JSON list of C-alpha atoms in Angstrom, two decimals:
[
{"chain": "A", "resi": 210, "resn": "MET", "atom": "CA", "xyz": [-52.35, 34.35, -1.24]},
{"chain": "A", "resi": 211, "resn": "ILE", "atom": "CA", "xyz": [-52.57, 35.98, 2.21]},
{"chain": "A", "resi": 212, "resn": "LEU", "atom": "CA", "xyz": [-49.19, 36.43, 3.99]},
{"chain": "A", "resi": 213, "resn": "SER", "atom": "CA", "xyz": [-49.38, 34.85, 7.41]},
{"chain": "A", "resi": 214, "resn": "GLU", "atom": "CA", "xyz": [-47.51, 36.48, 10.25]},
{"chain": "A", "resi": 215, "resn": "SER", "atom": "CA", "xyz": [-44.88, 33.87, 9.77]},
{"chain": "A", "resi": 216, "resn": "THR", "atom": "CA", "xyz": [-44.01, 34.78, 6.19]},
{"chain": "A", "resi": 217, "resn": "GLN", "atom": "CA", "xyz": [-43.38, 38.34, 7.03]},
{"chain": "A", "resi": 218, "resn": "ARG", "atom": "CA", "xyz": [-40.39, 37.83, 9.51]},
{"chain": "A", "resi": 219, "resn": "PRO", "atom": "CA", "xyz": [-36.61, 38.03, 8.31]},
{"chain": "A", "resi": 220, "resn": "VAL", "atom": "CA", "xyz": [-36.31, 34.29, 8.39]},
{"chain": "A", "resi": 221, "resn": "VAL", "atom": "CA", "xyz": [-39.35, 31.59, 7.54]},
{"chain": "A", "resi": 222, "resn": "ARG", "atom": "CA", "xyz": [-38.35, 27.94, 7.19]},
{"chain": "A", "resi": 223, "resn": "ILE", "atom": "CA", "xyz": [-39.80, 27.30, 3.79]},
{"chain": "A", "resi": 224, "resn": "GLY", "atom": "CA", "xyz": [-38.74, 23.36, 3.44]},
{"chain": "A", "resi": 225, "resn": "PRO", "atom": "CA", "xyz": [-37.46, 20.98, 5.98]},
{"chain": "A", "resi": 226, "resn": "ASN", "atom": "CA", "xyz": [-33.76, 21.72, 4.99]},
{"chain": "A", "resi": 227, "resn": "GLU", "atom": "CA", "xyz": [-34.09, 25.07, 3.84]},
{"chain": "A", "resi": 228, "resn": "LEU", "atom": "CA", "xyz": [-34.25, 28.80, 5.28]},
{"chain": "A", "resi": 229, "resn": "SER", "atom": "CA", "xyz": [-35.71, 32.08, 3.24]},
{"chain": "A", "resi": 230, "resn": "PHE", "atom": "CA", "xyz": [-33.59, 34.92, 4.68]},
{"chain": "A", "resi": 231, "resn": "ALA", "atom": "CA", "xyz": [-35.21, 38.71, 3.84]},
{"chain": "A", "resi": 232, "resn": "THR", "atom": "CA", "xyz": [-33.16, 40.95, 5.48]},
{"chain": "A", "resi": 233, "resn": "GLU", "atom": "CA", "xyz": [-30.00, 43.08, 3.76]},
{"chain": "A", "resi": 234, "resn": "GLU", "atom": "CA", "xyz": [-27.78, 41.96, 6.20]},
{"chain": "A", "resi": 235, "resn": "ALA", "atom": "CA", "xyz": [-28.49, 38.40, 5.32]},
{"chain": "A", "resi": 236, "resn": "LEU", "atom": "CA", "xyz": [-28.19, 39.10, 1.46]},
{"chain": "A", "resi": 237, "resn": "LYS", "atom": "CA", "xyz": [-24.51, 40.48, 2.10]},
{"chain": "A", "resi": 238, "resn": "THR", "atom": "CA", "xyz": [-23.53, 37.83, 4.18]},
{"chain": "A", "resi": 239, "resn": "ILE", "atom": "CA", "xyz": [-24.86, 35.10, 2.04]},
{"chain": "A", "resi": 240, "resn": "HIS", "atom": "CA", "xyz": [-24.02, 36.75, -1.34]},
{"chain": "A", "resi": 241, "resn": "ASN", "atom": "CA", "xyz": [-21.17, 38.69, -0.70]},
{"chain": "A", "resi": 242, "resn": "PRO", "atom": "CA", "xyz": [-19.06, 36.85, 2.12]},
{"chain": "A", "resi": 243, "resn": "GLY", "atom": "CA", "xyz": [-15.75, 38.54, 0.86]},
{"chain": "A", "resi": 244, "resn": "PRO", "atom": "CA", "xyz": [-12.65, 36.70, -0.22]},
{"chain": "A", "resi": 245, "resn": "ASP", "atom": "CA", "xyz": [-11.59, 35.04, 3.12]},
{"chain": "A", "resi": 246, "resn": "SER", "atom": "CA", "xyz": [-14.65, 33.85, 4.33]},
{"chain": "A", "resi": 247, "resn": "GLY", "atom": "CA", "xyz": [-14.83, 30.51, 2.73]},
{"chain": "A", "resi": 248, "resn": "HIS", "atom": "CA", "xyz": [-18.41, 29.40, 3.90]},
{"chain": "A", "resi": 249, "resn": "PHE", "atom": "CA", "xyz": [-21.94, 29.33, 2.04]},
{"chain": "A", "resi": 250, "resn": "THR", "atom": "CA", "xyz": [-20.06, 27.43, -1.15]},
{"chain": "A", "resi": 251, "resn": "LYS", "atom": "CA", "xyz": [-22.62, 25.39, -3.50]},
{"chain": "A", "resi": 252, "resn": "GLN", "atom": "CA", "xyz": [-20.47, 21.94, -2.99]},
{"chain": "A", "resi": 253, "resn": "GLY", "atom": "CA", "xyz": [-22.31, 19.56, -1.80]},
{"chain": "A", "resi": 254, "resn": "THR", "atom": "CA", "xyz": [-25.63, 21.20, -2.95]},
{"chain": "A", "resi": 255, "resn": "ILE", "atom": "CA", "xyz": [-28.28, 19.49, -5.47]},
{"chain": "A", "resi": 256, "resn": "GLU", "atom": "CA", "xyz": [-27.82, 23.18, -7.22]},
{"chain": "A", "resi": 257, "resn": "SER", "atom": "CA", "xyz": [-23.54, 21.87, -7.63]},
{"chain": "A", "resi": 258, "resn": "LEU", "atom": "CA", "xyz": [-25.12, 18.19, -8.99]},
{"chain": "A", "resi": 259, "resn": "LEU", "atom": "CA", "xyz": [-27.42, 19.38, -11.13]},
{"chain": "A", "resi": 260, "resn": "ALA", "atom": "CA", "xyz": [-25.04, 21.84, -12.78]},
{"chain": "A", "resi": 261, "resn": "LYS", "atom": "CA", "xyz": [-22.33, 19.23, -13.07]},
{"chain": "A", "resi": 262, "resn": "LEU", "atom": "CA", "xyz": [-24.75, 17.00, -15.01]},
{"chain": "A", "resi": 263, "resn": "ILE", "atom": "CA", "xyz": [-26.02, 20.19, -17.15]},
{"chain": "A", "resi": 264, "resn": "TRP", "atom": "CA", "xyz": [-22.31, 21.80, -17.81]},
{"chain": "A", "resi": 265, "resn": "ALA", "atom": "CA", "xyz": [-19.56, 19.07, -17.87]},
{"chain": "A", "resi": 266, "resn": "ALA", "atom": "CA", "xyz": [-16.95, 21.78, -17.98]},
{"chain": "A", "resi": 267, "resn": "PRO", "atom": "CA", "xyz": [-15.93, 23.67, -15.17]},
{"chain": "A", "resi": 268, "resn": "ASN", "atom": "CA", "xyz": [-17.40, 27.07, -15.33]},
{"chain": "A", "resi": 269, "resn": "LEU", "atom": "CA", "xyz": [-18.23, 29.94, -12.98]},
{"chain": "A", "resi": 270, "resn": "LEU", "atom": "CA", "xyz": [-21.27, 28.56, -11.82]},
{"chain": "A", "resi": 271, "resn": "THR", "atom": "CA", "xyz": [-20.06, 24.66, -11.66]},
{"chain": "A", "resi": 272, "resn": "THR", "atom": "CA", "xyz": [-16.52, 25.17, -10.07]},
{"chain": "A", "resi": 273, "resn": "THR", "atom": "CA", "xyz": [-16.00, 24.94, -5.77]},
{"chain": "A", "resi": 274, "resn": "ASP", "atom": "CA", "xyz": [-12.21, 24.75, -6.49]},
{"chain": "A", "resi": 275, "resn": "LYS", "atom": "CA", "xyz": [-11.24, 28.39, -5.01]},
{"chain": "A", "resi": 276, "resn": "THR", "atom": "CA", "xyz": [-8.34, 28.44, -7.51]},
{"chain": "A", "resi": 277, "resn": "ALA", "atom": "CA", "xyz": [-9.74, 27.46, -10.99]},
{"chain": "A", "resi": 278, "resn": "HIS", "atom": "CA", "xyz": [-12.79, 30.16, -9.47]},
{"chain": "A", "resi": 279, "resn": "LYS", "atom": "CA", "xyz": [-10.45, 32.78, -9.34]},
{"chain": "A", "resi": 280, "resn": "ARG", "atom": "CA", "xyz": [-8.79, 32.11, -12.82]},
{"chain": "A", "resi": 281, "resn": "LEU", "atom": "CA", "xyz": [-12.03, 31.80, -14.56]},
{"chain": "A", "resi": 282, "resn": "ARG", "atom": "CA", "xyz": [-13.29, 34.83, -13.06]},
{"chain": "A", "resi": 283, "resn": "THR", "atom": "CA", "xyz": [-9.87, 36.62, -13.71]},
{"chain": "A", "resi": 284, "resn": "ALA", "atom": "CA", "xyz": [-10.39, 35.27, -17.62]},
{"chain": "A", "resi": 285, "resn": "LEU", "atom": "CA", "xyz": [-13.91, 36.84, -17.71]},
{"chain": "A", "resi": 286, "resn": "GLN", "atom": "CA", "xyz": [-13.52, 39.96, -15.91]},
{"chain": "A", "resi": 287, "resn": "PRO", "atom": "CA", "xyz": [-12.29, 42.50, -18.96]},
{"chain": "A", "resi": 288, "resn": "ALA", "atom": "CA", "xyz": [-15.57, 41.72, -20.70]},
{"chain": "A", "resi": 289, "resn": "PHE", "atom": "CA", "xyz": [-17.36, 43.01, -17.88]},
{"chain": "A", "resi": 290, "resn": "THR", "atom": "CA", "xyz": [-15.37, 46.70, -17.37]},
{"chain": "A", "resi": 291, "resn": "ALA", "atom": "CA", "xyz": [-17.46, 49.75, -17.60]},
{"chain": "A", "resi": 292, "resn": "LYS", "atom": "CA", "xyz": [-15.66, 50.16, -20.78]},
{"chain": "A", "resi": 293, "resn": "ALA", "atom": "CA", "xyz": [-16.34, 46.90, -22.65]},
{"chain": "A", "resi": 294, "resn": "LEU", "atom": "CA", "xyz": [-20.02, 47.20, -21.54]},
{"chain": "A", "resi": 295, "resn": "MET", "atom": "CA", "xyz": [-20.21, 50.45, -23.30]},
{"chain": "A", "resi": 296, "resn": "GLU", "atom": "CA", "xyz": [-19.14, 49.02, -26.13]},
{"chain": "A", "resi": 297, "resn": "GLN", "atom": "CA", "xyz": [-21.30, 46.11, -25.78]},
{"chain": "A", "resi": 298, "resn": "GLU", "atom": "CA", "xyz": [-24.28, 48.48, -25.76]},
{"chain": "A", "resi": 299, "resn": "ASP", "atom": "CA", "xyz": [-25.33, 48.50, -29.64]},
{"chain": "A", "resi": 300, "resn": "ILE", "atom": "CA", "xyz": [-24.90, 44.83, -29.92]},
{"chain": "A", "resi": 301, "resn": "VAL", "atom": "CA", "xyz": [-27.51, 44.53, -26.87]},
{"chain": "A", "resi": 302, "resn": "GLN", "atom": "CA", "xyz": [-29.87, 46.98, -28.13]},
{"chain": "A", "resi": 303, "resn": "HIS", "atom": "CA", "xyz": [-29.90, 46.15, -31.53]},
{"chain": "A", "resi": 304, "resn": "HIS", "atom": "CA", "xyz": [-31.28, 42.42, -30.47]},
{"chain": "A", "resi": 305, "resn": "VAL", "atom": "CA", "xyz": [-33.76, 44.38, -28.20]},
{"chain": "A", "resi": 306, "resn": "ASN", "atom": "CA", "xyz": [-35.00, 46.77, -30.75]},
{"chain": "A", "resi": 307, "resn": "ARG", "atom": "CA", "xyz": [-35.61, 43.16, -33.18]},
{"chain": "A", "resi": 308, "resn": "ALA", "atom": "CA", "xyz": [-37.25, 41.62, -30.42]},
{"chain": "A", "resi": 309, "resn": "VAL", "atom": "CA", "xyz": [-39.83, 44.78, -29.69]},
{"chain": "A", "resi": 310, "resn": "GLU", "atom": "CA", "xyz": [-40.33, 45.04, -33.32]},
{"chain": "A", "resi": 311, "resn": "SER", "atom": "CA", "xyz": [-40.97, 41.25, -33.51]},
{"chain": "A", "resi": 312, "resn": "LEU", "atom": "CA", "xyz": [-43.38, 41.31, -30.96]},
{"chain": "A", "resi": 313, "resn": "GLY", "atom": "CA", "xyz": [-45.07, 44.49, -32.42]},
{"chain": "A", "resi": 314, "resn": "ALA", "atom": "CA", "xyz": [-45.48, 42.79, -35.39]},
{"chain": "A", "resi": 315, "resn": "GLU", "atom": "CA", "xyz": [-47.38, 39.86, -33.74]},
{"chain": "A", "resi": 316, "resn": "LEU", "atom": "CA", "xyz": [-49.62, 41.90, -31.79]},
{"chain": "A", "resi": 317, "resn": "THR", "atom": "CA", "xyz": [-53.03, 42.97, -32.79]},
{"chain": "A", "resi": 318, "resn": "ASP", "atom": "CA", "xyz": [-56.09, 44.25, -31.17]},
{"chain": "A", "resi": 319, "resn": "LYS", "atom": "CA", "xyz": [-57.26, 41.10, -29.72]},
{"chain": "A", "resi": 320, "resn": "THR", "atom": "CA", "xyz": [-54.89, 38.64, -29.29]},
{"chain": "A", "resi": 321, "resn": "ALA", "atom": "CA", "xyz": [-52.64, 37.69, -26.42]},
{"chain": "A", "resi": 322, "resn": "VAL", "atom": "CA", "xyz": [-49.41, 37.29, -27.15]},
{"chain": "A", "resi": 323, "resn": "SER", "atom": "CA", "xyz": [-46.51, 34.90, -25.23]},
{"chain": "A", "resi": 324, "resn": "ILE", "atom": "CA", "xyz": [-43.59, 37.06, -25.07]},
{"chain": "A", "resi": 325, "resn": "SER", "atom": "CA", "xyz": [-41.16, 33.98, -24.02]},
{"chain": "A", "resi": 326, "resn": "ASP", "atom": "CA", "xyz": [-40.40, 33.11, -27.70]},
{"chain": "A", "resi": 327, "resn": "HIS", "atom": "CA", "xyz": [-39.15, 36.43, -28.01]},
{"chain": "A", "resi": 328, "resn": "VAL", "atom": "CA", "xyz": [-37.22, 36.73, -25.03]},
{"chain": "A", "resi": 329, "resn": "GLY", "atom": "CA", "xyz": [-35.73, 33.58, -25.01]},
{"chain": "A", "resi": 330, "resn": "LYS", "atom": "CA", "xyz": [-34.64, 34.21, -28.74]},
{"chain": "A", "resi": 331, "resn": "MET", "atom": "CA", "xyz": [-33.14, 37.83, -27.85]},
{"chain": "A", "resi": 332, "resn": "ILE", "atom": "CA", "xyz": [-31.53, 36.42, -25.03]},
{"chain": "A", "resi": 333, "resn": "TRP", "atom": "CA", "xyz": [-29.76, 33.84, -27.15]},
{"chain": "A", "resi": 334, "resn": "SER", "atom": "CA", "xyz": [-29.20, 36.03, -30.20]},
{"chain": "A", "resi": 335, "resn": "ILE", "atom": "CA", "xyz": [-27.06, 38.69, -27.70]},
{"chain": "A", "resi": 336, "resn": "VAL", "atom": "CA", "xyz": [-25.14, 36.00, -26.23]},
{"chain": "A", "resi": 337, "resn": "GLY", "atom": "CA", "xyz": [-24.52, 34.13, -29.20]},
{"chain": "A", "resi": 338, "resn": "ASP", "atom": "CA", "xyz": [-23.64, 37.87, -30.85]},
{"chain": "A", "resi": 339, "resn": "LEU", "atom": "CA", "xyz": [-21.10, 38.44, -27.68]},
{"chain": "A", "resi": 340, "resn": "SER", "atom": "CA", "xyz": [-19.43, 34.93, -27.93]},
{"chain": "A", "resi": 341, "resn": "PHE", "atom": "CA", "xyz": [-18.80, 34.55, -31.82]},
{"chain": "A", "resi": 342, "resn": "GLY", "atom": "CA", "xyz": [-19.64, 37.75, -33.12]},
{"chain": "A", "resi": 343, "resn": "GLU", "atom": "CA", "xyz": [-23.01, 36.88, -34.68]},
{"chain": "A", "resi": 344, "resn": "PRO", "atom": "CA", "xyz": [-26.50, 35.66, -33.49]},
{"chain": "A", "resi": 345, "resn": "LEU", "atom": "CA", "xyz": [-26.81, 31.75, -32.58]},
{"chain": "A", "resi": 346, "resn": "LEU", "atom": "CA", "xyz": [-28.16, 29.03, -35.16]},
{"chain": "A", "resi": 347, "resn": "HIS", "atom": "CA", "xyz": [-32.09, 30.13, -34.21]},
{"chain": "A", "resi": 348, "resn": "ASP", "atom": "CA", "xyz": [-32.01, 33.44, -36.65]},
{"chain": "A", "resi": 349, "resn": "GLN", "atom": "CA", "xyz": [-30.32, 31.28, -39.94]},
{"chain": "A", "resi": 350, "resn": "MET", "atom": "CA", "xyz": [-33.02, 28.04, -39.08]},
{"chain": "A", "resi": 351, "resn": "SER", "atom": "CA", "xyz": [-36.29, 30.08, -40.62]},
{"chain": "A", "resi": 352, "resn": "THR", "atom": "CA", "xyz": [-34.28, 30.94, -43.64]},
{"chain": "A", "resi": 353, "resn": "ALA", "atom": "CA", "xyz": [-32.72, 27.23, -44.06]},
{"chain": "A", "resi": 354, "resn": "SER", "atom": "CA", "xyz": [-36.54, 26.13, -43.47]},
{"chain": "A", "resi": 355, "resn": "ARG", "atom": "CA", "xyz": [-37.37, 28.28, -46.40]},
{"chain": "A", "resi": 356, "resn": "ILE", "atom": "CA", "xyz": [-34.50, 27.43, -48.82]},
{"chain": "A", "resi": 357, "resn": "THR", "atom": "CA", "xyz": [-34.77, 23.49, -48.38]},
{"chain": "A", "resi": 358, "resn": "GLY", "atom": "CA", "xyz": [-38.29, 22.76, -47.53]},
{"chain": "A", "resi": 359, "resn": "PHE", "atom": "CA", "xyz": [-37.23, 21.18, -44.31]},
{"chain": "A", "resi": 360, "resn": "PRO", "atom": "CA", "xyz": [-38.49, 22.68, -41.20]},
{"chain": "A", "resi": 361, "resn": "VAL", "atom": "CA", "xyz": [-34.98, 22.71, -39.34]},
{"chain": "A", "resi": 362, "resn": "HIS", "atom": "CA", "xyz": [-36.90, 25.08, -36.46]},
{"chain": "A", "resi": 363, "resn": "GLU", "atom": "CA", "xyz": [-39.15, 22.15, -35.44]},
{"chain": "A", "resi": 364, "resn": "LEU", "atom": "CA", "xyz": [-35.73, 19.98, -34.27]},
{"chain": "A", "resi": 365, "resn": "THR", "atom": "CA", "xyz": [-34.32, 22.64, -32.17]},
{"chain": "A", "resi": 366, "resn": "ASP", "atom": "CA", "xyz": [-37.72, 24.41, -30.51]},
{"chain": "A", "resi": 367, "resn": "GLY", "atom": "CA", "xyz": [-37.28, 22.10, -27.29]},
{"chain": "A", "resi": 368, "resn": "TYR", "atom": "CA", "xyz": [-33.92, 23.68, -26.56]},
{"chain": "A", "resi": 369, "resn": "ARG", "atom": "CA", "xyz": [-34.80, 27.64, -27.44]},
{"chain": "A", "resi": 370, "resn": "HIS", "atom": "CA", "xyz": [-35.63, 27.88, -23.74]},
{"chain": "A", "resi": 371, "resn": "VAL", "atom": "CA", "xyz": [-32.43, 26.47, -21.90]}
]
């Protein structure tokens, strides 16, 4: 795609009601407005509507209530301190290493491999391990299928990439 002169400007209209900003100042103004600014909320946007359809319970991604957002953010904040992230590093690295090994086992000189399955499984394993202390069910599905002869993994293949 060849960029026209108009797409190299700091503000470009990309739809009837949508603009794209390409400056550091715009990034800071939109995404880091500060606690007292109160502008650029998700309330009333298509993003907000879709998020509410996907996640019924209020969460950091969907809530437009400032008090609820602050309460949720405060509850989650301890998990993202430098100390907490350092403690989680071995868990994350374990799942990254497993994904790389799994991908490597699938590679040969003459094959093309889609990494989306490997990355999706890795992400859900990390999320499950950090949230619940163990990877989500996908790791156990292949074992269950071998033991029972029932292809359990086929029931959830469509949900792995959520």
